[in-house]
PDB file of C-alpha atoms in Angstrom:
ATOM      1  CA  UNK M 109      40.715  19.903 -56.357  1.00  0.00           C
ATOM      2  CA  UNK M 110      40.093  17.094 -59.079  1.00  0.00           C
ATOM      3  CA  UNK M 111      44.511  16.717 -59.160  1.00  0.00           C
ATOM      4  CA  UNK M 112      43.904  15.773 -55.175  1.00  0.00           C
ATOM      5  CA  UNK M 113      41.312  13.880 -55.265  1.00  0.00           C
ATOM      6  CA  UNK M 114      42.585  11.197 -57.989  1.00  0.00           C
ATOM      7  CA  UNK M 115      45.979  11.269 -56.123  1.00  0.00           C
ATOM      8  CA  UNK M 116      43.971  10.782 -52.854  1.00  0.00           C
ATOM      9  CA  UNK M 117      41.562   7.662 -54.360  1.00  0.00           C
ATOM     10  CA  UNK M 118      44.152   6.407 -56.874  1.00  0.00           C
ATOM     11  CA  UNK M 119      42.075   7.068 -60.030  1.00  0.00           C
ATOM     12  CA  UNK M 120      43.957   5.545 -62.963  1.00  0.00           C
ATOM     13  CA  UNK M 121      44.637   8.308 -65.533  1.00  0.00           C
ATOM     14  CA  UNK M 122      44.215   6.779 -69.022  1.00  0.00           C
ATOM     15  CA  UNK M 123      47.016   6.367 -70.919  1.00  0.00           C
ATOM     16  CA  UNK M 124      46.302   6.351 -74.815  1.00  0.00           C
ATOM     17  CA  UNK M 125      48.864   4.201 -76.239  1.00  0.00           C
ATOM     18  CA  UNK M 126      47.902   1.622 -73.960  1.00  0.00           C
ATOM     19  CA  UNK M 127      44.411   2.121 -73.893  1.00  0.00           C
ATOM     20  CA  UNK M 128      44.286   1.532 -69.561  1.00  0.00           C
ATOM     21  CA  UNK M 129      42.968   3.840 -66.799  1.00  0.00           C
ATOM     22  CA  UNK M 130      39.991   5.269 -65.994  1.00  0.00           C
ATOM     23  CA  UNK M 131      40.098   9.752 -66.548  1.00  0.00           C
ATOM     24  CA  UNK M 132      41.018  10.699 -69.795  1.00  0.00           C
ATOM     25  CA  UNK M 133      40.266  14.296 -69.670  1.00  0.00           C
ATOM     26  CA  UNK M 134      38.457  17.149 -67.274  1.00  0.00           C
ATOM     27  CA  UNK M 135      36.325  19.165 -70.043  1.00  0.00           C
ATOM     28  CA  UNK M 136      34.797  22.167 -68.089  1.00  0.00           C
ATOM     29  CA  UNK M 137      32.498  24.691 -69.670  1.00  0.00           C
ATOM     30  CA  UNK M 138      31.632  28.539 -68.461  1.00  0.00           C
ATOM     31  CA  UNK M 139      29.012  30.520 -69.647  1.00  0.00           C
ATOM     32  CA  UNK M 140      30.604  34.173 -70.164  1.00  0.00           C
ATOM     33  CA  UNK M 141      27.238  36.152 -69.453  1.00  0.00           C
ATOM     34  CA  UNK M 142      25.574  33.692 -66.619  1.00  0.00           C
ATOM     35  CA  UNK M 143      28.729  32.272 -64.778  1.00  0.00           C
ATOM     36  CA  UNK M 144      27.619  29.316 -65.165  1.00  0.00           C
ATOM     37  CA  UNK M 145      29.708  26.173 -64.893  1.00  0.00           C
ATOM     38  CA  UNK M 146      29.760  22.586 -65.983  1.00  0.00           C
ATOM     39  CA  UNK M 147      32.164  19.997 -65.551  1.00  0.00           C
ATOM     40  CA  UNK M 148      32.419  16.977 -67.251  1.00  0.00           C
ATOM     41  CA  UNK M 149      34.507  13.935 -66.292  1.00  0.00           C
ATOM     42  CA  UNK M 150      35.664  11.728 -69.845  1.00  0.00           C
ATOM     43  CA  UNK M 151      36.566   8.610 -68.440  1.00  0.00           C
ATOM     44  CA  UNK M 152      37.358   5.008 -69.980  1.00  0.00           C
ATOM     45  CA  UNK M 153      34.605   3.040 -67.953  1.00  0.00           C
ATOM     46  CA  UNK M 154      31.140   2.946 -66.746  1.00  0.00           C
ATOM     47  CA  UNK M 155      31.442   5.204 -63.492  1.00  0.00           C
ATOM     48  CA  UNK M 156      33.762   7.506 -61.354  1.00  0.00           C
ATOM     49  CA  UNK M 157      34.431   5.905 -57.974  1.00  0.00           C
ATOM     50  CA  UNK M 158      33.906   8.198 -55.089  1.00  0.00           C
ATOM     51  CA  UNK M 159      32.326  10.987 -57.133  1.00  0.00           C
ATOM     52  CA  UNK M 160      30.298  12.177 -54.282  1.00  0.00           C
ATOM     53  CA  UNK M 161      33.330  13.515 -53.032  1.00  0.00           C
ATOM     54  CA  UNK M 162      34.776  15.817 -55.798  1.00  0.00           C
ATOM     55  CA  UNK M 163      31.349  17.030 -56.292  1.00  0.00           C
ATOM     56  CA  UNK M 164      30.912  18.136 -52.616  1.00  0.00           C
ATOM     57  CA  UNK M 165      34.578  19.571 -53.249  1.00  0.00           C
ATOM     58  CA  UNK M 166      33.539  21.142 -56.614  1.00  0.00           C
ATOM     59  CA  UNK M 167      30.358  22.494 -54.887  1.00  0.00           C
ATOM     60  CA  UNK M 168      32.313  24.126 -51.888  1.00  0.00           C
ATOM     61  CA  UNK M 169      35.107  25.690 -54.618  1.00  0.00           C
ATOM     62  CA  UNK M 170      32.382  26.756 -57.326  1.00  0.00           C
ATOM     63  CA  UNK M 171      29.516  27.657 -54.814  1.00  0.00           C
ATOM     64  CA  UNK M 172      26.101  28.571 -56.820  1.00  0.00           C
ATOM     65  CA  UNK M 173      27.594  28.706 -59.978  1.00  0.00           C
ATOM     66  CA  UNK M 174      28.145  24.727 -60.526  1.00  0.00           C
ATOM     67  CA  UNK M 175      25.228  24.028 -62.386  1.00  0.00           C
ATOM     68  CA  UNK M 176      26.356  20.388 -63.484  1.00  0.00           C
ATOM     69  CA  UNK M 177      28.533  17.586 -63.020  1.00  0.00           C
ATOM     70  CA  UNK M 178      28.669  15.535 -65.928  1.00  0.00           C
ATOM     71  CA  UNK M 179      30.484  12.153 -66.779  1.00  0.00           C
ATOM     72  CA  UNK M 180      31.178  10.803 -70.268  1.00  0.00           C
ATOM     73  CA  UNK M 181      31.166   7.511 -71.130  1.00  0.00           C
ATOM     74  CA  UNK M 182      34.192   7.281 -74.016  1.00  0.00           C
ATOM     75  CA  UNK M 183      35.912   3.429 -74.235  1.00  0.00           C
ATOM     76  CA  UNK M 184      36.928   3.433 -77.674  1.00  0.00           C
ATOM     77  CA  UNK M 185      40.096   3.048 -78.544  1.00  0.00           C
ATOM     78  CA  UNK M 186      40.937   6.334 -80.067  1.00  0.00           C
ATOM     79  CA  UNK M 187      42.036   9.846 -80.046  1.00  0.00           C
ATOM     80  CA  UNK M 188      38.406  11.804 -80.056  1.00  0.00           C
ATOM     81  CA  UNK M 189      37.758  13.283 -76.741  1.00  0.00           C
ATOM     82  CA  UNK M 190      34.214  12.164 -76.011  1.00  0.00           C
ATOM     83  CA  UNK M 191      32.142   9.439 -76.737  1.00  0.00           C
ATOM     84  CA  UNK M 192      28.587   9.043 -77.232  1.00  0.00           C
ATOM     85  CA  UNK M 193      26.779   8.845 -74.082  1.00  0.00           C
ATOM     86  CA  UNK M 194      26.700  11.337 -71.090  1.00  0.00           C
ATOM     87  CA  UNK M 195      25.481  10.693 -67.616  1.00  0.00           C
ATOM     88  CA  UNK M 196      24.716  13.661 -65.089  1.00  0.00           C
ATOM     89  CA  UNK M 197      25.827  13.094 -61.674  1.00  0.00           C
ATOM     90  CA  UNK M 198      24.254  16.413 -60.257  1.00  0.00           C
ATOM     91  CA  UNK M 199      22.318  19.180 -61.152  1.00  0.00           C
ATOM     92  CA  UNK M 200      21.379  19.775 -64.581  1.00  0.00           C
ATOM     93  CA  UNK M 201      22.195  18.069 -68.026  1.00  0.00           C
ATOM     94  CA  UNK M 202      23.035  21.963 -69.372  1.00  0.00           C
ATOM     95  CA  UNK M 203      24.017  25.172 -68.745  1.00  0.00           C
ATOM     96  CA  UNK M 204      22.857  28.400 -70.225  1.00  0.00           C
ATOM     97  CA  UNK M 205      24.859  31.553 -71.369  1.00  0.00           C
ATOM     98  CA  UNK M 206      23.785  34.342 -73.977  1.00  0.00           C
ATOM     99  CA  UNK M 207      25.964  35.135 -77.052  1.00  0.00           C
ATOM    100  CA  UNK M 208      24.911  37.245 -79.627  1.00  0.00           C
ATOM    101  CA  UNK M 209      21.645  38.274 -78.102  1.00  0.00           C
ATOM    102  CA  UNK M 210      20.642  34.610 -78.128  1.00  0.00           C
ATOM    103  CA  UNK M 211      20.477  32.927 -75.102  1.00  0.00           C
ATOM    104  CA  UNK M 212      21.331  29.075 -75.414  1.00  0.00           C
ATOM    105  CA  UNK M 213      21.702  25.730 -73.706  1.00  0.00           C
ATOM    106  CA  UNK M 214      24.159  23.468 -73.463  1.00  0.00           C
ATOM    107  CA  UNK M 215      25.283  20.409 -73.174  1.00  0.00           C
ATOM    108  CA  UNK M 216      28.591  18.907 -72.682  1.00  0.00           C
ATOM    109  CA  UNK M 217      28.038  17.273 -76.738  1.00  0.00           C
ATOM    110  CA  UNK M 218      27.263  20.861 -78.137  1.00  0.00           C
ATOM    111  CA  UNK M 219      29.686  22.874 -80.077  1.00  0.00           C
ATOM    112  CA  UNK M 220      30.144  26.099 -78.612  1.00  0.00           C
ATOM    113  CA  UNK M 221      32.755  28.705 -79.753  1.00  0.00           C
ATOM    114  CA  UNK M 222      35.450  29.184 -76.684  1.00  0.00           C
ATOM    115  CA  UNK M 223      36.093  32.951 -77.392  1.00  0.00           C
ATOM    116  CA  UNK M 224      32.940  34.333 -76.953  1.00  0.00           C
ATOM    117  CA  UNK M 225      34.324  37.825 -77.147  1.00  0.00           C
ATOM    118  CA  UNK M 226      35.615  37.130 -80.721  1.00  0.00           C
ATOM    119  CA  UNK M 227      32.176  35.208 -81.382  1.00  0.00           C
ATOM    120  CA  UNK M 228      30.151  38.281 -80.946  1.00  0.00           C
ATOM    121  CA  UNK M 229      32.338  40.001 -83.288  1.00  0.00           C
ATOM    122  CA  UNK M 230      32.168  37.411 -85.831  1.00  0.00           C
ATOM    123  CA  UNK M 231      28.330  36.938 -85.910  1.00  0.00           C
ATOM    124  CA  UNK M 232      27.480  40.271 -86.328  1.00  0.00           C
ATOM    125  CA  UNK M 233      30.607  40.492 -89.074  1.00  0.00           C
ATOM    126  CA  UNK M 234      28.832  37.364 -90.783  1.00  0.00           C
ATOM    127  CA  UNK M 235      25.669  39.728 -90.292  1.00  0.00           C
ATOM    128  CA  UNK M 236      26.632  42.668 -92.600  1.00  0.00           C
ATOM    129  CA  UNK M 237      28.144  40.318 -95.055  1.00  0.00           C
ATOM    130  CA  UNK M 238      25.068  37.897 -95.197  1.00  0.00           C
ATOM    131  CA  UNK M 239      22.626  40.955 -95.833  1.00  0.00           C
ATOM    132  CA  UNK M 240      20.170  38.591 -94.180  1.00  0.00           C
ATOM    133  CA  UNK M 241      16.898  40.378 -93.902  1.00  0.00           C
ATOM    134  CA  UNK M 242      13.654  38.092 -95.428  1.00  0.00           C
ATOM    135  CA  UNK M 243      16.184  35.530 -96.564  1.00  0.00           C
ATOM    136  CA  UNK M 244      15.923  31.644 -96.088  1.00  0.00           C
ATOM    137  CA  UNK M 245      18.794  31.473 -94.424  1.00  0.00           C
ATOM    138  CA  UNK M 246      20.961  27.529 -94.367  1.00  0.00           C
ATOM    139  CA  UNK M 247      23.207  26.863 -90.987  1.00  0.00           C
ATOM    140  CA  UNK M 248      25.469  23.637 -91.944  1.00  0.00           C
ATOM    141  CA  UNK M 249      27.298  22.007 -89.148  1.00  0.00           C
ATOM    142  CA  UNK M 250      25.192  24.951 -86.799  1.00  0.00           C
ATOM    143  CA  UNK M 251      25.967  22.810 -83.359  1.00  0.00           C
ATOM    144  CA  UNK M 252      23.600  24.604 -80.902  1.00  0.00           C
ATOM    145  CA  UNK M 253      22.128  26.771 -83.687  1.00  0.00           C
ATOM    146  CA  UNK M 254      23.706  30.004 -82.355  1.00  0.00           C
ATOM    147  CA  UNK M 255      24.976  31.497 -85.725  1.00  0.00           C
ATOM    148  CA  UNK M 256      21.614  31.229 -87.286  1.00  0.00           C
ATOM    149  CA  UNK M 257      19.752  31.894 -84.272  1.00  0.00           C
ATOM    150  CA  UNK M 258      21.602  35.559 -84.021  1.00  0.00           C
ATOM    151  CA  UNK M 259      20.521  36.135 -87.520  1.00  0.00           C
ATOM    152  CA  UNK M 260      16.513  34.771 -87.387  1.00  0.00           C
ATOM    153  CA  UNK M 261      14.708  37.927 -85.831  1.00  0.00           C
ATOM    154  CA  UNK M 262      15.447  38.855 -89.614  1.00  0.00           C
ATOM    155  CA  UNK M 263      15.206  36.295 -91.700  1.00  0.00           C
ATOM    156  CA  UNK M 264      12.435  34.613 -93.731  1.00  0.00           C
ATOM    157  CA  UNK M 265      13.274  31.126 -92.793  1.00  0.00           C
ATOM    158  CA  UNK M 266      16.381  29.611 -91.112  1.00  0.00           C
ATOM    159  CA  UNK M 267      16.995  25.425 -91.461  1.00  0.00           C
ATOM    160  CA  UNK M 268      20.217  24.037 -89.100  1.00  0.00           C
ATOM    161  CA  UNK M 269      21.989  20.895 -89.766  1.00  0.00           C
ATOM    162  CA  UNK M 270      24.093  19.308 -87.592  1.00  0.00           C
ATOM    163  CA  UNK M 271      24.916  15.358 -87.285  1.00  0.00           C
ATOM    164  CA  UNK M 272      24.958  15.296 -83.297  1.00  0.00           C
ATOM    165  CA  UNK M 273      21.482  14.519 -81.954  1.00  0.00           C
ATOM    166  CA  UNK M 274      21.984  16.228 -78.559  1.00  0.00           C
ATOM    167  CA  UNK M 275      23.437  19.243 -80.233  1.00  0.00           C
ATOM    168  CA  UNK M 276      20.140  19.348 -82.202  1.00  0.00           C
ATOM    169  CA  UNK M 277      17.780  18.704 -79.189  1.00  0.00           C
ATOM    170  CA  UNK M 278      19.847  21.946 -77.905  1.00  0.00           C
ATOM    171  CA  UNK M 279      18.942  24.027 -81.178  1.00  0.00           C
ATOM    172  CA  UNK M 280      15.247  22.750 -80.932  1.00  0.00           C
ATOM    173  CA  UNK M 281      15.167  23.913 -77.054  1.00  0.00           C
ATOM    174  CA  UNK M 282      17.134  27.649 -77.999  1.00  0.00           C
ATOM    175  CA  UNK M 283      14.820  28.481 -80.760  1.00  0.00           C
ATOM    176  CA  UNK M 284      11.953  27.852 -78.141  1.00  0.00           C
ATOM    177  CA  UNK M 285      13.589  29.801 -75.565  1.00  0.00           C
ATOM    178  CA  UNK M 286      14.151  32.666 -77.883  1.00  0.00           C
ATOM    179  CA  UNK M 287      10.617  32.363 -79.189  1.00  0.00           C
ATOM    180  CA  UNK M 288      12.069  32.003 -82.495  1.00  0.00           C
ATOM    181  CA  UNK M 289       9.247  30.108 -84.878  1.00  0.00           C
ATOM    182  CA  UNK M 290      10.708  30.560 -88.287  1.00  0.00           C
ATOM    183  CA  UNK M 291      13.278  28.059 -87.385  1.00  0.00           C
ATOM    184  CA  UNK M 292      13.996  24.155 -88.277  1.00  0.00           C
ATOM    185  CA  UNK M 293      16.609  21.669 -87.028  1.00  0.00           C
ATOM    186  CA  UNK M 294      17.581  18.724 -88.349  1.00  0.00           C
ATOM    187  CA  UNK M 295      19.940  15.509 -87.384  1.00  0.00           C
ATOM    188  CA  UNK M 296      21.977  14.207 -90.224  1.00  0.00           C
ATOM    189  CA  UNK M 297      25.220  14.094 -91.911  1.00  0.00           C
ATOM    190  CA  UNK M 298      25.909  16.213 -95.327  1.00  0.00           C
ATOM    191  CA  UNK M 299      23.885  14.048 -98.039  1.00  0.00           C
ATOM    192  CA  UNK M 300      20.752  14.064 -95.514  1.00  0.00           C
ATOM    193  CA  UNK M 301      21.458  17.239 -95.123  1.00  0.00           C
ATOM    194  CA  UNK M 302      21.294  18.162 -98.973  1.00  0.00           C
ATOM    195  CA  UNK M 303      18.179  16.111 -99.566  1.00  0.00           C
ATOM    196  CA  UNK M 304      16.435  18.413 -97.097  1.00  0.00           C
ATOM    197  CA  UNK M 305      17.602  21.691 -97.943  1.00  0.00           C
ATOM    198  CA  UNK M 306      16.509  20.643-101.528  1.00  0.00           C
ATOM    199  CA  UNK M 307      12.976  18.993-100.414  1.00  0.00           C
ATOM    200  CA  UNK M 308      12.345  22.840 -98.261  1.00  0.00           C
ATOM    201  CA  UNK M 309      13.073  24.816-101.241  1.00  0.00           C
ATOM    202  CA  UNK M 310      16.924  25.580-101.447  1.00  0.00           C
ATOM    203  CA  UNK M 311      17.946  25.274-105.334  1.00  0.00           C
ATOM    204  CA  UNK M 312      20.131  22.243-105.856  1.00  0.00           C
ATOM    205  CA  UNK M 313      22.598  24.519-108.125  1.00  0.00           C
ATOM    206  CA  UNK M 314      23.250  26.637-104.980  1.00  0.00           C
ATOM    207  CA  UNK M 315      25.124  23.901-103.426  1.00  0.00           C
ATOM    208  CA  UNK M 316      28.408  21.582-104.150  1.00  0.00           C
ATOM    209  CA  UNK M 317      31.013  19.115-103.724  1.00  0.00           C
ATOM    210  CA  UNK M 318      34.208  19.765-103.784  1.00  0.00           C
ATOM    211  CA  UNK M 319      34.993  16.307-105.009  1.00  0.00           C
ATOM    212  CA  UNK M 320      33.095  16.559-108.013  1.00  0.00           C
ATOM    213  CA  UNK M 321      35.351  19.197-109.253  1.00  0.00           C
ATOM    214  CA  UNK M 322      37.886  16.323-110.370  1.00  0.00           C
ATOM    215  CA  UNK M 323      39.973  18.718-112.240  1.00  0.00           C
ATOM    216  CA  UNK M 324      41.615  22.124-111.942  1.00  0.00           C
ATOM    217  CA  UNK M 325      39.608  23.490-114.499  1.00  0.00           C
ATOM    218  CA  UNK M 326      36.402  22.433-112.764  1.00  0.00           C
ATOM    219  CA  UNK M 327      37.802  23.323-109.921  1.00  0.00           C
ATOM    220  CA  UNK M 328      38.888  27.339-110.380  1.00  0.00           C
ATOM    221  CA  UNK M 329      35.107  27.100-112.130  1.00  0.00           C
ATOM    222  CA  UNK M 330      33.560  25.825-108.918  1.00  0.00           C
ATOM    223  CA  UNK M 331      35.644  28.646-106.734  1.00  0.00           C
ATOM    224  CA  UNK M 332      34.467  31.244-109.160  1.00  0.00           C
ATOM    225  CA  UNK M 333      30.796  30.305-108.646  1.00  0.00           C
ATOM    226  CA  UNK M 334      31.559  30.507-104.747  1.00  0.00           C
ATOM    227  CA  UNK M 335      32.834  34.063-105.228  1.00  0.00           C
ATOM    228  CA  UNK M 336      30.449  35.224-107.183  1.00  0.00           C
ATOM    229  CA  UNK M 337      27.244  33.785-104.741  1.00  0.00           C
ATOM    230  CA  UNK M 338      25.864  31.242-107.094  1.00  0.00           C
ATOM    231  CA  UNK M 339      26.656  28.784-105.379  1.00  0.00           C
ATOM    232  CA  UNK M 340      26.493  29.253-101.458  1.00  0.00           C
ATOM    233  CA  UNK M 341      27.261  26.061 -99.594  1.00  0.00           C
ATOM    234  CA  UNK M 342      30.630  24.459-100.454  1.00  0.00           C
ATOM    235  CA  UNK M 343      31.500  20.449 -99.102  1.00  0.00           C
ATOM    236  CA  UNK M 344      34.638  18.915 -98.846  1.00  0.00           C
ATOM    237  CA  UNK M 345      37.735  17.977 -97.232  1.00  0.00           C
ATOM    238  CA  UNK M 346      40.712  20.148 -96.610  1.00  0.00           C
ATOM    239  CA  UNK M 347      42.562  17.974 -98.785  1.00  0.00           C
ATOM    240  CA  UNK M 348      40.471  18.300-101.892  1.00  0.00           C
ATOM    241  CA  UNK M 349      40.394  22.079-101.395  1.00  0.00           C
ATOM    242  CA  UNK M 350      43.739  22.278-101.645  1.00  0.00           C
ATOM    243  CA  UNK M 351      46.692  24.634 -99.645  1.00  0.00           C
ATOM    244  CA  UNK M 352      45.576  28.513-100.774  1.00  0.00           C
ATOM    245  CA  UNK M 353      41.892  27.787-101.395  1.00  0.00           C
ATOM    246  CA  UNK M 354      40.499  31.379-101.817  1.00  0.00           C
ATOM    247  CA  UNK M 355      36.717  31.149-101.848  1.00  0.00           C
ATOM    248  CA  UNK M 356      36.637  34.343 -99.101  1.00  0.00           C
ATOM    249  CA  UNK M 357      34.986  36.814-100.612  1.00  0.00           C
ATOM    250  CA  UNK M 358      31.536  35.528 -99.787  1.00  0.00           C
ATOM    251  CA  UNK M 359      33.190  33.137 -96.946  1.00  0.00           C
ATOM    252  CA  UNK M 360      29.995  33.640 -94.108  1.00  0.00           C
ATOM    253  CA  UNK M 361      30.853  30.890 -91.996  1.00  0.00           C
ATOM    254  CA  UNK M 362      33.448  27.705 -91.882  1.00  0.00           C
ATOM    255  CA  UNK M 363      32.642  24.208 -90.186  1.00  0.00           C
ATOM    256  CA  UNK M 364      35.897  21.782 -89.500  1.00  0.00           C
ATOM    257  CA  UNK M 365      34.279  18.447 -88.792  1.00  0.00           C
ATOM    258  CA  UNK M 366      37.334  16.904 -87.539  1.00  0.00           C
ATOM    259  CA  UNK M 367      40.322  17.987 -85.714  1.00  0.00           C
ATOM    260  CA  UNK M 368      43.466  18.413 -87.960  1.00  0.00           C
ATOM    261  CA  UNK M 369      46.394  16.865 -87.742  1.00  0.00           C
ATOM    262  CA  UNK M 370      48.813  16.845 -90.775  1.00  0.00           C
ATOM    263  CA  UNK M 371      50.995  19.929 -91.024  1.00  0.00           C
ATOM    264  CA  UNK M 372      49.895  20.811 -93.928  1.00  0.00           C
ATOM    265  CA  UNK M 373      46.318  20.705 -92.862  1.00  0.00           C
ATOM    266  CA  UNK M 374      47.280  22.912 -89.830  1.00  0.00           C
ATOM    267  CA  UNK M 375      49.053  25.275 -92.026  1.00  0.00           C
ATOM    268  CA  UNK M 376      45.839  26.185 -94.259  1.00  0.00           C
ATOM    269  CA  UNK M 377      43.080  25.851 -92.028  1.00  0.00           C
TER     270      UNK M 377
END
């Protein structure tokens, strides 16, 4: 339907080299348990033209399970998929699905794992490992908050960090929808983030950068600490780690905050 209608109304399809025309991509979202569907139209400009008519035609495909029609606004000049700002054409801004026993919103800005099969899996997996029963329990990165949310029915206290606002606002609204009140969410990159896992209680010498181990000595010293629990949130860039990094023992979860693309990069993550 969407490859008709910009044929049929001549929408420009952007072209990244020369950064000209309108849709850059079609980003749809499902939820696995509630069907639910949201598309989201990335485009290089301020508004689609005739988008009354692909949602009528999206409507009569999807039926009752389009929940939202989405645009988002990116006219940078670069390679990331979405910009900043998001403007909802119809219906809601979110959709919900449950993963993990949690059920969640989200929006088209919130990181949600694809495979929700293999997500299930992996969060009760990080579970057994994490042993977290009456634990304060630290969710770096945590997107919509659904890693630590599967884990907070058991835990003492459970603090999210993640540096996209909406993604936040989304973690706020699932810990209210799952009646979850040992729970706190905060906006901010990774040295805000340290500051306030320090400031609610989280021992300094529990967490690290991997750029302050400047040698290989320091380095195998830091890994060993990693291993061995002491210290239980790691920083830094794939790079810095370096090819082979083998910190898994007590590897419970691991954020990429960009996308890679050196070889070398693809090869370790």
């Amino acid at each position: 339907a969407v490859t008709e209608f910009v044929k049929e109304y001549n929408i420009s399809v952007y072209n990244e080299e020369k950064h000209k025309g309108l849709l850059r991509h079609l980003y749809i979202r499902k939820g696995e348990k509630t069907n639910e569907i949201m598309v989201c139209f990335v485009i290089n400009g301020d508004n689609l033209p005739k988008s009354e008519i692909i949602i009528d035609r999206l409507k009569a495909i999807c039926g009752d399970a389009l929940k939202s029609v989405v645009l988002n606004i990116n006219k940078n000049d670069t390679n990331v998929i979405l910009g900043d700002t998001c403007k909802t054409l119809y219906g809601s801004d979110y959709i919900t699905d449950t993963l993990a026993g949690v059920k969640v919103r989200l929006s088209p800005l919130s990181f949600y794992q694809v495979n929700t099969v293999m997500a299930n899996k992996l969060y009760k997996k990080a579970a057994e490992y994490e042993k977290p029963d009456g634990k304060n329990i630290i969710d770096l990165y945590c997107g919509a908050g659904t890693i630590g949310l599967s884990m907070a029915e058991c835990v003492k206290t459970l603090v999210g960090v993640e540096i996209i606002p909406e993604a936040i606002e989304n973690a706020k609204e699932n810990a209210i929808l799952n009646n979850m009140s040992n729970t706190e969410f905060y906006a901010g990159d990774c040295g805000e983030a340290v500051d306030k896992l320090i400031a609610k209680g989280v021992p300094k010498e529990e967490i690290a950068f991997i750029h302050d181990a400047d040698t290989e000595v320091k380095k195998k010293e830091l890994f060993a600490k990693v291993r061995s629990g002491k210290v239980r949130v790691l920083l830094g860039s794939t790079a810095k780690c370096g090819a082979g990094t083998n910190i898994q023992d007590k590897l419970i979860a691991l954020h990429h905050l960009d996308c890679p693309w050196r070889p070398s990069d693809l090869e370790q993550r």
